[in-house]
Coordinates of C-alpha atoms and ligand atoms in Angstrom, one line a residue:
X1040 CA 18.8 -27.6 -91.8
X1041 CA 19.6 -24.8 -89.3
X1042 CA 20.3 -26.2 -85.9
X1043 CA 17.7 -25.2 -83.3
X1044 CA 19.8 -25.8 -80.2
X1045 CA 21.8 -28.5 -78.5
X1046 CA 20.0 -30.4 -75.8
X1047 CA 21.5 -32.2 -72.8
X1048 CA 20.5 -35.8 -72.6
X1049 CA 20.9 -35.7 -68.8
X1050 CA 19.3 -32.5 -67.5
X1051 CA 17.4 -31.4 -70.7
X1052 CA 19.1 -27.9 -70.7
X1053 CA 19.4 -26.1 -74.0
X1054 CA 22.8 -24.9 -75.2
X1055 CA 23.1 -22.6 -78.2
X1056 CA 25.0 -24.1 -81.2
X1057 CA 26.5 -20.6 -82.0
X1058 CA 30.1 -22.0 -81.4
X1059 CA 31.8 -25.4 -81.1
X1060 CA 30.5 -27.2 -78.0
X1061 CA 31.5 -30.4 -76.3
X1062 CA 29.4 -31.6 -73.4
X1063 CA 26.7 -30.1 -71.1
X1064 CA 28.5 -27.4 -69.0
X1065 CA 26.4 -28.2 -66.0
X1066 CA 26.6 -32.0 -65.7
X1067 CA 28.8 -33.3 -68.5
X1068 CA 25.8 -35.0 -70.3
X1069 CA 26.0 -35.8 -73.9
X1070 CA 24.5 -33.0 -76.1
X1071 CA 22.0 -33.9 -78.9
X1072 CA 21.5 -31.7 -81.9
X1073 CA 17.9 -30.6 -82.2
X1074 CA 16.2 -29.1 -85.3
X1075 CA 12.8 -27.7 -85.8
X1076 CA 11.4 -30.9 -87.2
X1077 CA 7.8 -29.8 -86.6
X1078 CA 8.3 -27.2 -89.4
X1079 CA 9.8 -29.8 -91.7
X1080 CA 6.9 -32.3 -91.2
X1081 CA 5.0 -32.5 -94.5
X1082 CA 7.6 -30.5 -96.4
X1083 CA 10.5 -33.1 -96.2
X1084 CA 9.0 -36.4 -97.4
X1085 CA 10.3 -39.9 -98.0
X1086 CA 9.6 -39.5 -101.7
X1087 CA 12.0 -36.5 -101.8
X1088 CA 14.9 -38.8 -101.4
X1089 CA 14.6 -40.5 -104.8
X1090 CA 17.4 -39.6 -107.1
X1091 CA 19.4 -37.9 -104.5
X1092 CA 23.2 -38.3 -103.9
X1093 CA 24.1 -41.8 -102.8
X1094 CA 25.8 -40.7 -99.6
X1095 CA 24.6 -39.8 -96.1
X1096 CA 24.2 -36.2 -97.2
X1097 CA 21.0 -37.3 -99.1
X1098 CA 19.4 -36.6 -95.7
X1099 CA 20.6 -33.0 -95.7
X1100 CA 17.4 -31.6 -94.2
X1101 CA 18.1 -33.5 -90.9
X1102 CA 21.8 -32.7 -90.9
X1103 CA 23.5 -29.4 -89.9
X1104 CA 23.4 -26.7 -92.5
X1105 CA 27.0 -26.3 -93.7
X1106 CA 29.1 -27.2 -96.7
X1107 CA 29.8 -30.9 -96.3
X1108 CA 33.3 -32.2 -96.1
X1109 CA 32.5 -35.4 -97.9
X1110 CA 34.4 -38.3 -99.3
X1111 CA 31.3 -40.2 -100.4
X1112 CA 30.4 -41.8 -97.0
X1113 CA 27.2 -43.6 -96.3
X1114 CA 24.4 -45.1 -98.3
X1115 CA 26.2 -48.5 -98.0
X1116 CA 24.6 -51.7 -99.4
X1117 CA 22.0 -53.6 -97.4
X1118 CA 22.7 -57.1 -98.6
X1119 CA 20.3 -60.0 -98.1
X1120 CA 22.2 -62.8 -96.4
X1121 CA 22.8 -65.9 -98.5
X1122 CA 22.8 -68.1 -95.4
X1123 CA 19.7 -66.8 -93.4
X1124 CA 16.5 -66.0 -95.3
X1125 CA 15.4 -63.1 -93.2
X1126 CA 18.8 -61.5 -92.4
X1127 CA 20.3 -58.5 -94.0
X1128 CA 23.9 -57.4 -93.7
X1129 CA 24.5 -53.6 -93.7
X1130 CA 28.0 -53.4 -95.1
X1131 CA 29.7 -50.4 -93.6
X1132 CA 33.1 -51.7 -94.7
X1133 CA 32.5 -49.9 -98.0
X1134 CA 32.8 -46.5 -96.5
X1135 CA 35.8 -44.2 -97.1
X1136 CA 38.5 -45.4 -94.7
X1137 CA 36.8 -48.7 -94.5
X1138 CA 34.4 -48.2 -91.5
X1139 CA 31.2 -46.6 -90.3
X1140 CA 33.4 -44.1 -88.5
X1141 CA 33.5 -42.1 -91.7
X1142 CA 30.0 -40.9 -91.2
X1143 CA 30.6 -39.4 -87.8
X1144 CA 33.8 -37.8 -88.8
X1145 CA 32.3 -36.4 -92.0
X1146 CA 29.7 -34.6 -89.9
X1147 CA 32.1 -33.6 -87.1
X1148 CA 34.8 -32.2 -89.5
X1149 CA 32.1 -30.4 -91.5
X1150 CA 31.0 -28.6 -88.4
X1151 CA 34.6 -28.0 -87.2
X1152 CA 35.4 -26.4 -90.5
X1153 CA 32.3 -24.2 -90.4
X1154 CA 33.1 -23.1 -86.8
X1155 CA 36.6 -22.2 -88.0
X1156 CA 38.5 -24.8 -85.9
X1157 CA 42.1 -25.5 -86.9
X1158 CA 43.2 -28.4 -84.7
X1159 CA 41.2 -31.4 -83.8
X1160 CA 42.2 -34.2 -81.4
X1161 CA 40.8 -37.6 -80.5
X1162 CA 41.6 -40.8 -78.8
X1163 CA 40.9 -43.8 -81.0
X1164 CA 40.7 -47.5 -81.0
X1165 CA 41.8 -47.2 -84.7
X1166 CA 39.1 -46.6 -87.2
X1167 CA 37.9 -43.3 -85.8
X1168 CA 41.5 -42.1 -86.0
X1169 CA 41.7 -43.1 -89.6
X1170 CA 38.5 -41.3 -90.4
X1171 CA 39.4 -38.2 -88.5
X1172 CA 42.7 -38.1 -90.3
X1173 CA 41.1 -38.4 -93.7
X1174 CA 38.4 -35.8 -93.2
X1175 CA 40.8 -33.4 -91.6
X1176 CA 43.1 -33.7 -94.6
X1177 CA 40.1 -33.0 -96.9
X1178 CA 39.2 -30.0 -94.8
X1179 CA 42.7 -28.6 -94.4
X1180 CA 42.5 -29.0 -90.6
X1181 CA 45.3 -30.5 -88.4
X1182 CA 44.5 -33.8 -86.6
X1183 CA 46.1 -35.1 -83.4
X1184 CA 45.4 -38.8 -82.9
X1185 CA 46.1 -40.9 -79.8
X1186 CA 45.9 -44.7 -80.3
X1187 CA 46.9 -47.7 -78.3
X1188 CA 50.3 -48.9 -79.6
X1189 CA 48.9 -52.3 -80.6
X1190 CA 46.4 -50.7 -82.9
X1191 CA 45.9 -52.6 -86.2
X1192 CA 48.7 -51.6 -88.6
X1193 CA 46.4 -50.2 -91.2
X1194 CA 45.1 -47.6 -88.8
X1195 CA 48.5 -46.2 -88.0
X1196 CA 49.7 -46.3 -91.6
X1197 CA 46.6 -44.5 -92.8
X1198 CA 46.7 -41.8 -90.1
X1199 CA 50.3 -41.1 -91.0
X1200 CA 49.6 -41.1 -94.7
X1201 CA 46.8 -38.6 -94.3
X1202 CA 49.3 -36.3 -92.5
X1203 CA 47.9 -36.6 -89.0
X1204 CA 50.0 -36.2 -85.8
X1205 CA 50.0 -39.7 -84.4
X1206 CA 50.9 -40.6 -80.8
X1207 CA 51.0 -44.3 -80.0
X1208 CA 50.1 -44.9 -76.3
X1209 CA 51.2 -47.8 -74.1
X1210 CA 47.7 -48.4 -72.9
X1211 CA 44.0 -48.5 -73.8
X1212 CA 41.7 -46.0 -75.4
X1213 CA 40.8 -44.7 -71.9
X1214 CA 44.5 -43.8 -71.4
X1215 CA 44.5 -42.1 -74.8
X1216 CA 41.4 -40.1 -73.8
X1217 CA 43.1 -39.0 -70.6
X1218 CA 46.1 -37.7 -72.6
X1219 CA 43.9 -35.7 -74.9
X1220 CA 42.0 -34.2 -72.0
X1221 CA 45.2 -33.2 -70.2
X1222 CA 46.8 -31.5 -73.2
X1223 CA 44.0 -30.1 -75.2
X1224 CA 43.7 -26.7 -73.5
X1225 CA 47.4 -25.9 -73.6
X1226 CA 47.7 -27.1 -77.2
X1227 CA 44.6 -25.5 -78.5
X1228 CA 43.0 -28.7 -79.7
X1229 CA 39.3 -29.2 -80.0
X1230 CA 38.3 -32.6 -78.6
X1231 CA 36.2 -34.7 -81.0
X1232 CA 36.1 -37.8 -78.6
X1233 CA 33.2 -40.1 -79.0
X1234 CA 30.1 -38.4 -77.5
X1235 CA 32.0 -35.4 -76.2
X1236 CA 31.2 -33.6 -79.5
X1237 CA 27.6 -33.5 -80.8
X1238 CA 28.1 -34.0 -84.5
X1239 CA 29.5 -37.5 -84.7
X1240 CA 26.1 -38.8 -83.6
X1241 CA 24.5 -36.8 -86.4
X1242 CA 26.7 -38.5 -89.0
X1243 CA 26.1 -42.0 -87.5
X1244 CA 22.4 -41.5 -87.2
X1245 CA 22.1 -41.7 -91.0
X1246 CA 22.5 -45.5 -90.6
X1247 CA 19.1 -45.4 -89.0
X1248 CA 17.6 -43.5 -91.9
X1249 CA 19.2 -45.9 -94.3
X1250 CA 17.9 -49.0 -92.6
X1251 CA 14.4 -47.6 -92.9
X1252 CA 14.8 -46.4 -96.5
X1253 CA 16.5 -49.5 -97.8
X1254 CA 14.0 -51.8 -96.2
X1255 CA 11.1 -49.9 -97.8
X1256 CA 10.2 -48.0 -94.6
X1257 CA 9.4 -51.2 -92.7
X1258 CA 11.3 -51.5 -89.4
X1259 CA 13.2 -54.8 -89.0
X1260 CA 12.5 -56.9 -85.9
X1261 CA 16.0 -56.3 -84.6
X1262 CA 19.3 -54.6 -85.3
X1263 CA 22.5 -56.2 -84.0
X1264 CA 25.3 -53.6 -83.5
X1265 CA 28.9 -54.1 -82.4
X1266 CA 29.2 -51.7 -79.5
X1267 CA 32.2 -50.0 -78.0
X1268 CA 31.4 -46.4 -77.3
X1269 CA 27.9 -47.0 -78.6
X1270 CA 27.5 -44.1 -81.0
X1271 CA 26.1 -46.2 -83.8
X1272 CA 23.3 -47.5 -81.6
X1273 CA 22.7 -44.1 -80.1
X1274 CA 22.6 -42.4 -83.4
X1275 CA 20.2 -44.9 -85.0
X1276 CA 17.8 -44.6 -82.1
X1277 CA 17.9 -40.8 -82.5
X1278 CA 17.1 -41.2 -86.2
X1279 CA 14.1 -43.4 -85.5
X1280 CA 12.7 -40.7 -83.2
X1281 CA 13.3 -38.0 -85.8
X1282 CA 11.6 -40.1 -88.5
X1283 CA 8.6 -40.5 -86.3
X1284 CA 8.5 -36.7 -85.7
X1285 CA 8.7 -36.3 -89.5
X1286 CA 5.8 -38.7 -89.9
X1287 CA 7.9 -41.1 -91.9
X1288 CA 7.4 -44.1 -89.5
X1289 CA 5.1 -44.8 -86.6
X1290 CA 6.0 -45.8 -83.0
X1291 CA 7.4 -49.2 -84.0
X1292 CA 11.1 -49.7 -83.2
X1293 CA 13.5 -52.5 -83.8
X1294 CA 14.9 -54.4 -80.9
X1295 CA 18.4 -52.9 -80.4
X1296 CA 21.0 -55.5 -79.6
X1297 CA 24.5 -54.5 -78.5
X1298 CA 27.2 -57.1 -79.0
X1299 CA 30.5 -56.8 -77.2
X1300 CA 33.6 -58.9 -76.9
X1301 CA 33.8 -61.3 -73.9
X1302 CA 37.2 -59.7 -73.0
X1303 CA 35.6 -56.3 -72.7
X1304 CA 31.9 -56.3 -72.1
X1305 CA 31.0 -53.6 -69.7
X1306 CA 27.6 -52.9 -71.3
X1307 CA 26.7 -56.6 -71.4
X1308 CA 27.6 -56.9 -67.7
X1309 CA 25.6 -53.8 -66.8
X1310 CA 22.7 -55.2 -68.8
X1311 CA 22.8 -58.5 -67.0
X1312 CA 23.0 -56.8 -63.6
X1313 CA 20.2 -54.3 -64.6
X1314 CA 22.3 -51.2 -63.6
X1315 CA 21.6 -47.9 -65.4
X1316 CA 25.4 -47.3 -66.0
X1317 CA 28.4 -49.5 -66.6
X1318 CA 31.5 -50.0 -64.6
X1319 CA 35.0 -49.6 -65.9
X1320 CA 36.1 -53.0 -67.3
X1321 CA 39.6 -53.9 -66.0
X1322 CA 42.2 -55.5 -68.2
X1323 CA 40.2 -55.2 -71.4
X1324 CA 41.4 -57.5 -74.2
X1325 CA 40.0 -58.6 -77.5
X1326 CA 41.2 -58.8 -81.1
X1327 CA 38.2 -56.7 -82.1
X1328 CA 40.1 -53.4 -81.3
X1329 CA 37.0 -51.2 -81.8
X1330 CA 35.2 -53.1 -79.0
X1331 CA 38.0 -52.6 -76.5
X1332 CA 36.3 -49.7 -74.8
X1333 CA 36.4 -50.3 -71.0
X1334 CA 34.0 -47.4 -70.2
X1335 CA 31.6 -45.8 -72.7
X1336 CA 30.9 -42.2 -72.0
X1337 CA 27.3 -42.7 -73.2
X1338 CA 26.7 -45.9 -71.2
X1339 CA 23.4 -44.5 -69.7
X1340 CA 22.1 -43.8 -73.2
X1341 CA 23.0 -47.2 -74.6
X1342 CA 21.4 -49.1 -71.7
X1343 CA 18.3 -47.0 -71.8
X1344 CA 17.9 -47.7 -75.6
X1345 CA 18.4 -51.4 -75.1
X1346 CA 15.6 -51.4 -72.5
X1347 CA 13.2 -49.1 -74.4
X1348 CA 13.6 -51.2 -77.5
X1349 CA 13.1 -54.6 -75.9
X1350 CA 16.6 -55.5 -76.9
X1351 CA 19.6 -56.7 -74.9
X1352 CA 23.3 -56.8 -74.7
X1353 CA 25.4 -59.9 -75.0
X1354 CA 29.1 -60.8 -75.5
X1355 CA 30.8 -63.2 -77.8
X1356 CA 34.3 -64.7 -77.5
X1357 CA 37.2 -63.9 -79.8
X1358 CA 37.0 -67.5 -81.1
X1359 CA 33.4 -67.0 -82.0
X1360 CA 34.3 -63.8 -83.7
X1361 CA 37.0 -65.5 -85.8
X1362 CA 34.6 -68.3 -86.7
X1363 CA 32.0 -65.8 -87.8
X1364 CA 34.5 -63.8 -89.8
X1365 CA 35.5 -66.9 -91.7
X1366 CA 31.9 -67.9 -92.2
X1367 CA 30.9 -64.5 -93.6
X1368 CA 33.9 -64.5 -95.9
X1369 CA 33.2 -68.0 -97.3
X1370 CA 29.4 -68.0 -97.5
X1371 CA 28.6 -64.3 -98.1
X1372 CA 31.7 -63.1 -99.9
X1373 CA 32.0 -60.4 -97.2
X1374 CA 35.4 -59.9 -95.6
X1375 CA 34.3 -58.3 -92.3
X1376 CA 36.1 -56.5 -89.5
X1377 CA 36.2 -58.6 -86.4
X1378 CA 33.8 -56.1 -84.8
X1379 CA 31.3 -56.7 -87.6
X1380 CA 31.8 -60.4 -87.4
X1381 CA 30.7 -60.2 -83.8
X1382 CA 27.2 -59.3 -85.0
X1383 CA 27.0 -62.6 -86.9
X1384 CA 28.3 -64.5 -83.8
X1385 CA 25.6 -62.8 -81.7
X1386 CA 22.9 -63.7 -84.2
X1387 CA 23.9 -67.3 -84.2
X1388 CA 23.7 -67.4 -80.4
X1389 CA 20.3 -65.7 -80.4
X1390 CA 19.0 -68.1 -83.1
X1391 CA 20.3 -71.1 -81.2
X1392 CA 18.6 -70.0 -78.0
X1393 CA 15.4 -69.2 -80.0
X1394 CA 15.4 -65.5 -79.1
X1395 CA 15.0 -65.1 -82.9
X1396 CA 13.0 -67.4 -85.1
X1397 CA 13.8 -68.0 -88.8
X1398 CA 11.2 -65.4 -90.0
X1399 CA 12.4 -62.5 -87.9
X1400 CA 14.0 -59.8 -90.0
X1401 CA 17.3 -58.9 -88.5
X1402 CA 19.9 -56.4 -89.7
X1403 CA 23.5 -57.3 -88.8
X1404 CA 25.9 -54.4 -89.0
X1405 CA 29.3 -55.2 -90.5
X1406 CA 30.9 -52.0 -89.2
X1407 CA 34.2 -52.2 -91.0
X1408 CA 36.3 -54.0 -93.6
X1409 CA 38.5 -56.9 -92.8
X1410 CA 41.1 -55.3 -95.0
X1411 CA 41.9 -53.0 -92.1
X1412 CA 42.8 -56.0 -90.0
X1413 CA 45.1 -58.1 -92.2
X1414 CA 47.8 -58.3 -89.5
X1415 CA 45.2 -59.2 -86.8
X1416 CA 43.4 -61.8 -88.8
X1417 CA 46.6 -63.4 -90.2
X1418 CA 48.2 -63.7 -86.7
X1419 CA 45.0 -65.5 -85.5
X1420 CA 45.2 -68.0 -88.2
X1421 CA 48.9 -68.7 -87.6
X1422 CA 48.4 -69.1 -83.9
X1423 CA 45.8 -71.9 -84.4
X1424 CA 46.8 -75.5 -84.6
X1425 CA 46.1 -77.0 -88.0
X1426 CA 43.6 -79.4 -86.7
X1427 CA 41.5 -76.8 -84.9
X1428 CA 41.4 -74.8 -88.1
X1429 CA 40.3 -77.7 -90.2
X1430 CA 37.5 -78.7 -87.8
X1431 CA 36.3 -75.1 -87.6
X1432 CA 36.1 -74.9 -91.4
X1433 CA 34.0 -78.1 -91.5
X1434 CA 31.8 -76.7 -88.6
X1435 CA 31.4 -73.5 -90.6
X1436 CA 30.2 -75.1 -93.8
X1437 CA 27.8 -77.6 -92.2
X1438 CA 26.9 -75.1 -89.4
X1439 CA 24.5 -75.6 -86.5
X1440 CA 21.5 -74.2 -88.4
Ligands
PLP2336 C1 34.9 -51.5 -87.0 C2 34.3 -51.0 -85.7 N1 33.1 -51.5 -85.3 C3 32.6 -51.0 -84.1 C4 33.2 -50.1 -83.3 C5 32.5 -49.6 -82.1 O1 31.8 -48.4 -82.4 P1 31.2 -47.5 -81.3 O2 32.4 -47.0 -80.4 O3 30.5 -46.4 -82.0 O4 30.3 -48.3 -80.4 C6 34.4 -49.5 -83.7 C7 35.1 -48.5 -82.9 O5 36.2 -48.2 -83.1 C8 35.0 -50.0 -84.9 O6 36.1 -49.5 -85.4
ZN2337 ZN1 23.0 -31.3 -68.6

């Protein structure tokens, strides 16, 4: 529907959506898109969704009014786990460009096109770049993408194939972000960095609508989300608030659980230390490249959501991620991205320490496809001694639970 205004998540100021905007001009806060949901209440109902397009654009009334740049993103399967009776796996690996980043970029590029923007730029850990490149190609817009030079091969090859301008940077996503910030004005690029552009959240929030719709409008006990910049988590929380405003759900909320990699866990550290923001994580390293985000721009939003929802943040090691990746592949038939496998590793930990019982309904987000990480996954296998690999496989089949 028509956007009402953009609202700063820090100072609450309203900013008009008449032209492309980035962050709050006053304090740099993340801007949320606000609609007149009160006027939609009672007119846009859950029942209206039946028979609609099987993409995220089925929720058109709560997305910006513009001609969608769509490649069929969203409405991904919610698969009941074969291993754990009350667990569901939301498989985002089936999106265009193989990750949930497609949702955010579909919405961002849709709005960029409607605002008449011609050149978009973003730093990316990999998958956001692939999605930006694909949607920009579909929209006839130029994309400038800055990625760490050790990004998974698929991301680089995809971006180049879609015709994006790719710069490989000897550093982390934070270094890529600095390069975009330094050059954007001179080059005439519009910056679509995570949370510095309001519409990626709008795309990603559709995961929250889908969780509710696909579970028959009953909230799960918890959602485990692999968290780097945190937009998936932030977007879903926004969706739950909107659905309550629409009268689709009540005040109940899932516990939101952020999982990070032990080699880059600024949110988990801030959670443990009960600070409202996170510190920059030095020397970030993990094979889950999407989780290698040393400082999340929306850290204050993520930490607030974890607290409000009664959730938590935790980290898992790369070994635990690789174990979980193998387990999902062998037991569920799901070949997950390492970031997604981190959700299973986190669930196992939270079951083992009895945070979750066997009857708690928990949704694990597999945020991407393992097919995007063939080089990463293969190199892990090769670097393992044969014996360790064998024992891990046995452990995986018998399993602790
Ligand atoms: C597969 C995958 N999962 C999770 C993430 C983390 O997403 P976010 O930055 O929205 O927290 C990324 C980010 O690149 C990713 O590519
Ligand atoms: Zn502000």
